[in-house]
XYZ file of C-alpha atoms in Angstrom:
737
model
C -36.424 2.151 165.827
C -38.678 1.290 163.336
C -42.383 0.646 163.467
C -44.145 -1.178 160.773
C -48.103 -1.680 160.194
C -49.768 -3.884 157.847
C -53.548 -4.342 156.723
C -55.673 -4.931 153.543
C -54.921 -2.318 151.137
C -58.389 -0.964 149.813
C -56.747 0.170 146.203
C -56.080 -1.749 143.404
C -58.324 -5.013 144.802
C -61.511 -6.859 143.193
C -64.392 -6.870 144.942
C -65.118 -9.357 147.097
C -67.843 -11.152 148.982
C -69.107 -9.253 151.955
C -68.032 -12.026 153.936
C -64.642 -11.745 155.542
C -62.070 -14.720 155.400
C -60.962 -16.326 158.503
C -57.619 -15.547 160.132
C -56.018 -18.850 158.373
C -56.819 -18.805 154.780
C -56.061 -21.727 152.541
C -52.875 -22.477 151.104
C -53.385 -21.026 147.881
C -53.716 -17.649 149.382
C -49.760 -15.803 150.144
C -49.787 -14.545 153.608
C -50.452 -10.937 154.032
C -46.887 -9.543 155.409
C -44.045 -7.838 154.230
C -42.421 -8.798 151.542
C -38.197 -8.789 151.788
C -36.513 -6.337 149.644
C -35.049 -9.378 147.551
C -37.462 -11.714 146.685
C -36.872 -15.462 146.164
C -35.366 -16.543 142.953
C -38.847 -18.146 141.752
C -40.695 -15.343 142.509
C -40.159 -12.451 140.147
C -40.065 -8.702 141.772
C -42.981 -7.325 141.593
C -43.399 -4.404 139.693
C -46.688 -3.274 140.263
C -49.799 -4.313 142.290
C -51.472 -6.805 139.972
C -55.182 -7.788 140.755
C -55.768 -11.414 142.175
C -57.402 -13.589 139.613
C -60.285 -15.259 140.551
C -59.565 -19.248 141.077
C -61.948 -21.799 139.763
C -63.754 -23.286 142.399
C -63.897 -27.110 143.175
C -67.094 -29.053 142.904
C -68.558 -29.248 146.509
C -66.580 -26.810 148.364
C -67.268 -23.316 148.945
C -64.512 -20.861 146.627
C -61.576 -19.860 148.356
C -61.295 -15.749 148.904
C -58.161 -14.781 147.459
C -56.102 -12.053 149.294
C -53.917 -9.807 147.281
C -50.141 -9.671 148.580
C -49.754 -6.446 150.397
C -46.252 -5.308 150.811
C -45.426 -2.579 153.421
C -42.164 -0.768 153.097
C -41.422 1.418 155.949
C -39.246 4.482 155.306
C -35.455 3.962 155.753
C -32.573 6.701 156.257
C -30.954 7.665 153.125
C -27.218 5.993 153.105
C -24.242 8.160 152.740
C -22.601 6.031 149.756
C -25.107 3.653 148.029
C -23.948 0.915 145.801
C -25.664 0.653 142.014
C -28.240 -1.977 141.728
C -27.611 -5.387 140.907
C -27.733 -5.843 136.826
C -26.945 -9.033 134.988
C -23.404 -7.582 133.483
C -21.632 -6.828 137.162
C -22.069 -7.611 140.657
C -23.148 -4.596 143.226
C -20.283 -3.138 144.713
C -20.573 -3.454 148.511
C -21.372 -0.623 150.719
C -18.039 1.150 152.197
C -18.069 -0.119 155.836
C -19.711 2.234 158.076
C -17.723 4.741 160.326
C -16.016 3.529 163.363
C -17.184 4.791 166.757
C -14.817 7.177 167.200
C -15.446 11.240 167.096
C -14.734 11.569 163.465
C -14.664 8.870 161.002
C -11.705 7.964 158.860
C -11.977 7.405 155.256
C -9.984 4.636 153.712
C -6.153 5.590 153.022
C -5.300 2.533 150.713
C -7.386 2.753 148.276
C -5.033 0.646 146.046
C -6.269 -2.754 147.872
C -10.114 -1.964 147.247
C -11.292 -4.691 145.515
C -15.527 -3.476 145.348
C -17.390 -4.875 142.875
C -16.976 -8.685 143.442
C -18.926 -11.065 146.096
C -15.459 -11.841 147.585
C -14.449 -8.367 147.838
C -13.723 -8.776 151.511
C -11.086 -11.889 151.029
C -9.426 -10.039 148.044
C -7.919 -7.105 151.167
C -4.007 -6.466 151.405
C -3.322 -7.464 154.690
C -3.492 -3.818 157.201
C -0.050 -2.473 157.482
C 1.896 -2.607 160.688
C 3.446 0.785 159.219
C 0.699 3.110 161.136
C 0.178 5.332 164.108
C -3.273 5.468 165.211
C -5.335 7.742 166.671
C -5.083 6.839 170.459
C -1.245 7.105 169.671
C -1.056 10.516 168.636
C -3.257 11.857 170.925
C -0.988 9.704 173.403
C 2.142 11.293 172.224
C 4.113 14.210 173.833
C 5.214 15.275 170.003
C 4.838 19.049 169.433
C 5.468 18.803 165.903
C 4.462 16.188 162.763
C 8.064 14.667 162.490
C 8.505 14.058 166.107
C 5.732 11.392 166.093
C 7.964 9.142 164.393
C 10.776 8.724 167.198
C 8.996 5.390 168.510
C 8.224 3.614 165.018
C 10.599 1.043 163.925
C 12.365 1.695 160.790
C 11.541 5.497 161.088
C 13.092 8.479 163.243
C 12.639 12.383 162.821
C 15.518 14.872 162.143
C 15.121 19.085 162.400
C 17.064 21.779 163.903
C 14.025 22.959 166.384
C 11.253 21.522 168.652
C 8.703 22.973 165.715
C 10.605 21.726 162.776
C 10.981 18.206 161.987
C 10.505 15.404 159.317
C 10.234 11.876 159.396
C 13.187 10.061 158.323
C 12.527 6.655 156.772
C 15.326 4.016 156.448
C 17.860 6.667 156.705
C 16.353 8.898 153.726
C 14.805 12.435 154.429
C 14.137 15.592 152.651
C 13.523 15.185 148.695
C 13.300 11.392 149.320
C 10.334 11.292 151.564
C 6.660 12.499 150.551
C 4.569 14.092 153.426
C 1.083 14.214 152.376
C -2.285 15.215 154.016
C -5.584 12.792 152.708
C -3.657 12.270 149.687
C -2.625 15.931 148.815
C 1.210 16.658 149.532
C 2.152 19.294 152.205
C 3.376 21.549 149.365
C 5.593 23.370 151.540
C 9.765 24.253 151.734
C 10.409 21.881 154.780
C 12.522 19.604 152.446
C 14.485 22.705 151.702
C 16.275 22.616 155.129
C 16.331 21.240 158.462
C 15.280 24.380 160.058
C 12.002 24.181 157.824
C 8.937 23.130 159.571
C 5.949 20.538 158.011
C 2.606 22.686 158.231
C 0.836 19.741 159.902
C 0.259 19.601 163.568
C -0.420 16.164 165.313
C -3.699 17.908 167.113
C -5.156 18.002 163.381
C -4.319 14.189 162.551
C -6.334 10.822 162.440
C -3.863 8.329 161.575
C -0.474 8.185 159.866
C 0.463 5.292 157.811
C 3.923 4.750 155.589
C 3.327 3.605 152.684
C 6.620 2.090 150.063
C 6.449 -0.263 147.070
C 3.978 -0.124 144.064
C 1.553 1.742 146.970
C 3.812 4.583 146.835
C 4.495 4.865 143.338
C 0.481 6.272 143.125
C 2.283 9.415 144.298
C 5.046 10.227 142.937
C 8.921 8.844 142.191
C 10.042 11.401 144.328
C 9.412 9.459 147.613
C 12.432 6.609 146.919
C 12.310 6.427 150.514
C 8.412 6.405 151.170
C 5.234 8.163 151.331
C 3.944 9.103 154.789
C 0.237 9.682 154.648
C -1.653 11.649 156.972
C -5.040 11.605 157.142
C -8.316 13.468 159.002
C -11.684 13.864 158.499
C -11.716 17.544 156.836
C -13.419 15.894 153.686
C -15.583 13.804 155.150
C -16.943 10.916 153.155
C -20.036 9.585 155.471
C -22.413 11.526 157.919
C -21.622 10.877 161.773
C -23.404 8.508 163.391
C -26.417 10.317 165.192
C -26.423 13.274 163.033
C -23.251 14.949 164.793
C -20.439 14.584 167.159
C -17.532 16.792 168.845
C -14.441 16.195 170.153
C -12.323 18.367 172.792
C -8.535 17.860 173.296
C -6.632 19.053 175.789
C -3.415 18.555 177.471
C -0.062 20.469 179.815
C 3.964 20.013 179.561
C 6.113 20.523 182.523
C 9.186 20.299 180.611
C 8.162 23.484 178.950
C 5.482 24.813 180.596
C 3.335 24.729 177.528
C -0.034 23.826 176.538
C -2.241 22.186 174.210
C -5.649 22.224 173.079
C -8.080 21.405 170.546
C -11.911 21.108 169.072
C -13.673 18.880 166.266
C -16.751 18.992 165.244
C -18.664 16.899 162.704
C -22.182 17.081 161.341
C -24.411 15.553 158.687
C -27.782 14.370 156.913
C -28.570 12.236 154.030
C -26.794 14.427 151.232
C -24.523 16.690 153.289
C -21.424 16.084 155.676
C -19.633 18.933 157.541
C -16.513 19.024 159.273
C -14.645 22.026 161.284
C -11.559 21.367 163.736
C -9.572 24.520 165.335
C -6.416 23.964 167.329
C -3.331 25.780 169.215
C -0.576 24.807 171.426
C 2.351 26.632 172.744
C 5.517 26.006 174.742
C 8.547 28.114 176.434
C 12.260 27.375 176.588
C 12.556 23.251 177.453
C 14.327 22.345 180.581
C 17.550 20.489 180.144
C 19.857 18.488 182.897
C 23.302 19.887 181.807
C 24.879 22.568 179.520
C 23.915 22.512 175.944
C 26.902 23.327 173.836
C 29.934 20.760 173.109
C 32.144 23.223 172.017
C 31.196 27.129 173.668
C 31.910 30.252 172.385
C 34.606 32.297 174.817
C 33.445 33.611 177.078
C 30.694 30.834 177.145
C 27.305 32.065 177.115
C 25.375 32.068 180.554
C 22.970 28.820 181.437
C 19.871 28.827 183.526
C 18.823 25.251 182.980
C 16.915 25.645 179.957
C 17.894 25.373 176.215
C 18.153 28.809 174.601
C 15.968 30.006 171.964
C 13.667 26.750 172.022
C 10.311 28.088 172.216
C 7.451 28.025 170.085
C 3.540 28.493 169.556
C 1.347 27.118 166.424
C -2.230 27.031 165.734
C -4.675 26.090 163.140
C -8.297 25.832 161.519
C -9.915 24.109 158.914
C -13.589 23.715 157.724
C -14.857 21.243 154.725
C -17.845 19.618 153.910
C -19.176 16.832 151.093
C -22.208 16.055 148.770
C -23.097 12.889 149.462
C -25.168 11.038 146.377
C -25.861 7.278 145.473
C -22.361 5.692 144.489
C -19.840 8.473 145.600
C -19.083 11.793 147.240
C -17.026 14.926 146.275
C -16.006 17.324 149.023
C -13.562 20.223 149.217
C -11.743 21.708 152.584
C -9.676 24.965 153.629
C -7.299 24.868 156.257
C -4.983 27.272 157.830
C -1.684 26.535 159.514
C 0.228 29.365 161.564
C 3.593 29.023 163.896
C 6.673 30.854 165.155
C 9.322 28.444 166.752
C 12.770 29.442 167.483
C 15.963 27.899 166.423
C 18.169 26.443 169.097
C 21.593 26.401 168.027
C 24.220 28.273 169.884
C 24.263 30.993 166.583
C 20.510 30.980 166.649
C 20.381 31.761 170.564
C 22.742 34.540 169.982
C 20.663 35.979 166.978
C 17.530 35.620 168.375
C 16.878 33.071 165.357
C 13.196 32.071 164.543
C 11.193 31.155 161.750
C 7.364 32.190 161.358
C 5.391 29.922 158.686
C 1.999 30.621 157.502
C 0.052 28.386 154.791
C -3.217 28.413 153.921
C -4.365 25.335 151.844
C -7.562 24.128 149.632
C -8.121 20.830 149.137
C -10.563 18.788 147.130
C -11.133 14.919 146.546
C -14.128 12.557 145.409
C -15.163 9.256 144.262
C -17.800 7.910 142.027
C -18.908 4.321 141.517
C -20.779 4.070 137.898
C -23.265 1.846 137.021
C -21.085 0.217 134.445
C -19.910 -3.514 133.433
C -15.719 -2.414 133.470
C -15.137 0.782 136.056
C -15.623 0.179 139.217
C -14.419 3.314 140.841
C -13.326 6.866 139.549
C -11.245 8.843 142.100
C -9.743 12.450 142.134
C -7.544 14.521 144.212
C -6.640 18.195 143.714
C -5.072 20.714 146.151
C -3.227 24.371 146.177
C -1.350 26.102 148.520
C -0.209 29.685 149.257
C 2.784 29.398 151.548
C 5.155 31.898 153.198
C 7.871 31.518 155.528
C 9.873 34.323 157.207
C 13.501 33.572 158.594
C 13.977 36.307 161.454
C 16.880 37.254 163.469
C 19.347 39.752 164.181
C 21.354 40.309 161.079
C 24.993 41.696 160.366
C 23.679 45.261 160.522
C 22.547 44.330 164.516
C 19.077 45.163 163.576
C 16.313 42.373 164.501
C 14.254 41.481 161.669
C 13.157 39.523 158.206
C 16.630 38.036 156.847
C 15.296 35.701 154.342
C 11.602 35.042 152.981
C 10.590 31.909 151.215
C 7.000 31.596 149.040
C 5.870 28.778 147.689
C 2.842 28.387 145.167
C 1.898 25.146 144.380
C -0.753 23.245 142.629
C -1.423 19.257 142.351
C -4.211 17.185 140.897
C -4.209 13.384 140.521
C -7.451 11.139 139.026
C -7.423 7.686 138.440
C -9.593 5.025 137.163
C -10.072 1.601 138.971
C -11.490 -1.395 136.931
C -13.624 -4.228 137.780
C -12.096 -7.241 138.323
C -11.278 -9.537 135.439
C -10.869 -12.973 135.146
C -7.938 -14.775 133.577
C -6.489 -17.904 133.548
C -3.947 -16.819 136.144
C -6.641 -15.167 138.377
C -8.480 -12.384 139.373
C -7.051 -9.368 137.774
C -7.523 -5.630 139.055
C -6.006 -2.748 137.282
C -6.229 0.955 138.110
C -4.698 3.879 135.517
C -4.131 7.151 136.716
C -2.578 10.240 135.784
C -0.874 13.441 137.759
C -0.109 17.070 137.265
C 2.007 19.499 139.923
C 3.165 22.590 139.597
C 5.099 24.378 141.816
C 6.916 28.073 141.797
C 9.512 28.893 144.942
C 9.839 32.926 145.354
C 12.876 33.796 147.441
C 13.807 37.793 149.131
C 16.250 38.700 151.434
C 19.042 35.857 152.315
C 16.727 33.589 150.750
C 16.990 35.104 147.410
C 21.224 34.466 147.142
C 20.631 30.694 147.992
C 17.869 29.730 145.911
C 16.342 32.542 143.017
C 12.936 32.147 141.774
C 12.294 28.378 140.674
C 9.505 26.288 138.741
C 9.170 22.901 138.614
C 6.371 21.195 136.479
C 5.373 18.028 136.384
C 3.126 15.673 134.496
C 3.196 11.865 134.930
C 1.071 8.524 133.991
C 1.145 5.502 136.284
C -0.394 1.868 136.670
C -1.358 -0.414 139.595
C -2.083 -3.931 138.831
C -3.251 -6.818 141.347
C -3.505 -9.850 140.608
C -5.081 -12.967 142.705
C -3.588 -16.090 141.729
C -5.623 -17.807 144.880
C -7.290 -16.152 147.801
C -3.837 -16.641 149.613
C -0.854 -15.734 146.668
C -1.612 -12.516 145.020
C 1.071 -9.916 143.170
C 0.972 -6.070 142.769
C 2.565 -4.352 139.707
C 3.139 -0.571 139.473
C 4.788 1.663 137.132
C 5.125 5.371 136.791
C 6.627 7.562 134.549
C 7.114 11.363 134.277
C 8.085 14.468 132.049
C 9.901 17.099 134.793
C 10.750 20.568 133.842
C 12.831 22.932 136.300
C 13.683 26.548 135.539
C 15.918 28.435 137.847
C 19.127 30.417 137.962
C 22.591 28.853 138.728
C 25.827 30.138 139.609
C 28.988 29.739 137.711
C 31.450 29.556 140.269
C 35.297 29.521 139.458
C 36.858 25.876 139.636
C 38.629 26.431 142.938
C 35.478 27.242 144.377
C 37.015 30.603 146.367
C 37.249 34.088 145.008
C 38.196 35.856 142.446
C 35.554 36.606 140.876
C 33.603 37.682 144.374
C 30.222 37.802 142.562
C 30.027 34.657 140.453
C 27.990 34.943 137.345
C 24.212 33.586 137.146
C 22.910 31.648 134.348
C 19.259 31.236 133.750
C 18.810 27.251 133.404
C 15.706 25.171 131.826
C 16.192 21.865 132.632
C 13.893 18.635 131.605
C 14.074 14.592 133.168
C 12.124 11.836 132.460
C 12.253 9.400 135.458
C 10.676 6.254 135.151
C 9.779 3.718 137.752
C 8.400 0.119 138.399
C 7.907 -1.680 141.471
C 6.611 -5.624 141.974
C 5.590 -7.248 145.040
C 4.627 -10.717 146.119
C 2.112 -11.526 148.901
C 1.578 -14.813 150.565
C -0.725 -15.850 153.225
C 0.661 -18.363 155.709
C -0.709 -20.300 158.826
C -1.119 -18.119 162.188
C -2.155 -15.081 160.422
C 1.478 -14.433 158.936
C 2.107 -12.825 155.424
C 5.239 -13.317 153.413
C 6.302 -10.490 151.089
C 8.808 -10.055 147.898
C 9.732 -6.982 146.551
C 11.929 -5.632 143.759
C 11.956 -1.996 142.433
C 13.570 0.396 140.995
C 13.034 3.806 141.184
C 14.142 7.166 139.731
C 14.420 10.266 140.553
C 14.825 13.654 139.227
C 16.896 16.534 141.282
C 15.064 19.448 142.695
C 15.588 23.080 142.288
C 17.709 23.405 145.283
C 20.086 20.703 143.846
C 20.547 22.061 140.883
C 20.313 26.198 141.438
C 21.420 26.610 145.183
C 23.828 29.309 145.089
C 24.128 31.183 148.181
C 24.176 30.996 151.991
C 21.332 29.484 153.811
C 20.711 31.383 157.429
C 19.176 29.086 160.040
C 21.800 26.328 159.143
C 24.647 28.474 158.933
C 25.471 26.765 155.540
C 26.600 28.031 151.566
C 25.524 25.683 149.154
C 26.130 25.549 145.549
C 24.365 23.764 143.530
C 25.176 21.619 140.210
C 23.029 21.727 136.960
C 24.685 19.021 135.216
C 23.323 16.100 138.075
C 21.588 13.362 136.520
C 18.880 11.091 137.474
C 19.194 9.247 140.656
C 18.180 5.927 140.658
C 17.653 3.259 143.572
C 17.384 -0.376 143.105
C 15.909 -2.333 146.025
C 15.292 -6.071 146.808
C 13.356 -6.755 150.274
C 12.342 -9.787 152.068
C 9.306 -9.119 154.527
C 7.417 -11.343 157.179
C 4.957 -9.902 159.297
C 2.110 -11.005 161.631
C -1.024 -9.465 161.401
C -3.413 -10.584 163.915
C -3.278 -11.979 167.220
C -1.953 -11.034 170.844
C 1.524 -11.058 169.193
C 2.071 -8.930 166.073
C 5.458 -8.360 164.569
C 6.822 -6.961 160.995
C 9.981 -7.843 159.921
C 11.987 -6.617 156.429
C 15.419 -7.075 155.244
C 16.510 -5.162 152.373
C 19.347 -3.856 149.876
C 19.427 -0.586 147.988
C 21.863 -0.103 145.383
C 22.141 3.742 144.269
C 23.592 4.999 141.002
C 23.763 9.031 140.888
C 23.011 9.680 144.578
C 22.763 13.016 145.179
C 24.114 14.458 148.343
C 25.988 18.012 149.858
C 29.699 17.553 150.058
C 32.049 19.442 152.686
C 34.604 21.280 151.117
C 36.557 22.382 153.955
C 36.224 26.138 152.814
C 34.586 28.537 154.735
C 32.555 30.956 153.925
C 30.733 34.242 155.115
C 27.142 35.576 153.765
C 28.467 36.295 150.561
C 30.929 34.291 147.916
C 33.477 36.977 148.443
C 33.894 35.658 151.699
C 34.798 32.296 151.162
C 38.500 30.856 151.654
C 39.560 33.798 154.175
C 39.135 32.374 157.141
C 35.556 33.740 158.134
C 33.602 30.660 160.189
C 30.138 31.535 159.417
C 29.347 28.520 157.140
C 30.998 25.388 155.539
C 30.593 25.534 151.637
C 28.167 22.356 150.588
C 28.086 21.859 146.873
C 25.692 18.889 145.694
C 27.198 16.079 143.645
C 26.633 12.658 143.197
C 27.660 10.081 145.503
C 28.722 6.826 143.879
C 29.070 3.267 145.254
C 32.314 1.224 145.677
C 33.470 2.325 149.073
C 29.806 2.515 150.618
C 30.936 2.389 153.999
C 33.501 5.394 154.300
C 31.773 7.193 156.660
C 33.716 10.361 157.414
C 37.461 10.162 156.376
C 36.983 13.317 154.341
C 37.421 15.743 157.573
C 38.289 19.031 156.807
C 41.383 20.165 156.749
C 41.170 22.801 159.641
C 42.205 26.239 159.187
C 40.763 26.993 155.844
C 43.475 27.294 152.781
C 42.388 28.891 149.802
C 42.068 26.306 147.573
C 43.085 23.478 149.757
C 41.975 19.828 148.961
C 41.635 17.045 151.721
C 41.825 13.405 150.073
C 40.036 10.671 151.932
C 40.538 6.706 151.069
C 38.753 3.811 151.733
C 39.041 0.292 150.632
C 36.660 -1.767 148.392
C 35.243 -3.634 152.465
C 34.254 -0.041 153.041
C 36.914 0.339 155.727
C 38.266 4.008 155.927
C 41.849 4.956 155.889
C 44.179 8.363 156.350
C 43.037 11.761 154.883
C 45.892 13.692 153.707
C 46.380 17.342 152.751
C 48.077 19.119 150.313
C 48.440 22.461 148.405
C 46.202 22.420 145.245
C 46.660 20.171 142.668
C 46.601 21.646 138.894
C 43.300 23.147 137.841
C 42.795 20.347 135.404
C 42.624 17.938 138.441
C 39.685 19.881 140.007
C 37.324 21.501 137.337
C 36.201 18.726 135.182
C 34.724 15.141 135.772
C 37.687 12.717 134.271
C 38.058 9.178 134.226
C 41.380 8.406 136.344
C 40.741 5.273 137.372
C 39.775 2.794 134.845
C 40.260 -0.142 136.872
C 37.587 0.652 139.381
C 35.495 1.530 136.852
C 34.647 5.515 136.761
C 35.698 8.258 138.850
C 34.518 11.775 139.567
C 36.259 14.747 139.543
C 39.668 14.667 142.017
C 39.438 11.183 142.553
C 42.677 8.899 141.576
C 43.462 5.392 142.867
C 45.672 4.652 146.060
C 46.491 2.093 147.877
C 47.759 0.819 151.523
C 51.413 0.366 152.390
C 52.308 -3.266 151.938
C 48.753 -4.242 150.427
C 47.667 -4.769 146.812
C 44.023 -3.977 147.470
C 42.637 -1.430 145.434
C 41.166 1.608 147.031
C 39.371 4.894 146.208
C 40.125 8.870 146.740
C 38.164 11.904 146.787
C 38.956 15.585 146.732
C 36.698 17.556 148.667
C 37.336 20.810 146.787
C 36.240 19.175 143.599
C 33.399 20.875 141.362
C 30.324 18.575 141.709
C 29.854 16.254 138.663
C 27.608 12.983 138.032
C 28.890 9.971 136.102
C 26.605 7.759 134.730
C 29.127 5.069 135.873
C 29.925 5.151 139.577
C 31.540 2.715 141.381
C 32.758 4.593 144.815
C 31.141 5.880 147.651
C 31.928 9.540 148.819
C 32.988 10.132 152.391
C 30.362 11.425 154.823
C 27.572 10.285 153.309
C 27.091 6.730 153.842
C 24.694 7.007 156.928
C 22.161 7.680 154.139
C 22.449 4.115 152.491
C 19.783 1.601 152.823
């Protein structure tokens, strides 16, 4: 409540006659009332109180007493973020919207569409995305891990090998092609290295999730060819909560696993500072299932007690953060910790009591500043660093229950950008944003993980721009571009052509590889009647190979695979065309997309049909503990060939299984032969010029009685990557968009 009193100020007023003027003064005298903060245009803003000039009395009338103007300004609370005062050179940027009436204010998550700095800023906002999971949806979900929140989202799902380990899958793409981030900073974990690795984000710590694609996604990296999953919370507050403080308590129980979860969030603030803290935890036992869990049990079959064996989990986390609020912006920092222990509920995992313990400490900072400038609207920055530790625990070959593999990840990320004020052009209002980003990742491994991937380092520097052009209030375009320099250092294995011993221990070679991916994305948006928006998108996204794809050379314990990388891989390119129509308001809302993506040099894991143990010396001797999965390049022509390259059955040293598919995508029969000459399975050759390029081990074939051209691939081939790829490798069509 604001109380205001007014009266005649005795200071800075000329001497007046002893008579007090009546309540109603002559029209020449201004009323003694508070003056609005913004004076009328014809009245200049008062700078200092000037004494009133005496008026010349008219003949026959008593002189009028001039009462000086008095302005009473009541004290007001200092806003969290104040816009700079208006100047002739620019329009004052409007204040950010007040925090919503919920336990913790949620900061804006798509600054790309911010158009502060012009009077019609509210009309220059991009339509709200329907690819959003709100706070109420998150709190009402039974998801035990971050990835499981996407099971009910159209165009998305989740993949993982354990209740505590799952990642989002967007349009059939996952792992390295989907970026997961928190408040603009990447999760910086190793969840993209294997389906048994968890994301160190808990649903209890997240307030909103949004999926970004197209030009908006290029702000964060070209690795996110499938999309960016942005999780937001108030760990770095940008405003003080209403009333000075607020708190929230969360709690739930589950019957399927006799589990429980709970959390508490606290926010406080004043005119200059804002503070946040949260703590949460959850636990669950082996969950109940209606039938026997294994399709192909061992002999004798494991006993069944109505529960999924080895499916329990436990996780907890804490965070604290704060911000300094000043005129025109804020700057803040936070530190958080995430810890979890979850079991891997596979048949082998239950037999060896496989479980994974993750501990991550994350430091983040971000800020925003709106300078008093005639050109710059806002300057933003994000920064973060993590210390990540991950142990894979279970019963080893020696019969001892202990740590079998360890992953350590030391990563840093920083990004800064400048958004300029709208510029009037003959085509419309033009808003430009330019920025730069730097990333560093160092993965250290030991135990069985050391044989999978040795110590590897990735350094990435990039620059990007995002331009908005508003032709009219209803028609606008977005254009974004990004260029990166990527350098990867690691150790790759040198394996024999047949991918089986000898030698028992392949030689290791230090590698230092560089890539220069370039990406561009263009989008048009048109507002239609009835709150509908039509969109069209064209983009070309290039992705550099990752350390695992280049340098893998050993067994991976939890998924039971033996993986071989390929240091000859080239940049993967995805070309996408998309049409969309969405209704963003009203009782009935929808978001429909039709898209087509064409990939060049698609990188994937290809099964060879050779079985391996924990070491390369066991490959091809019939030890059924894992399947050799080299990383290869996928090409395109036979794009629907699903699973024609089936394993040959009992492993035969050096055996090859061919599968062919027609250009229409229909799979044909697969055949098994003895190993062809070494020249066939040892190098990339062009054996099908009529198709336009080939990969190692591929040769043309045709169906009996048909002249249609087909293509064949060999599962024993050494991975290679051709710049002209015209056929699709079997078993990977599910990743095609």
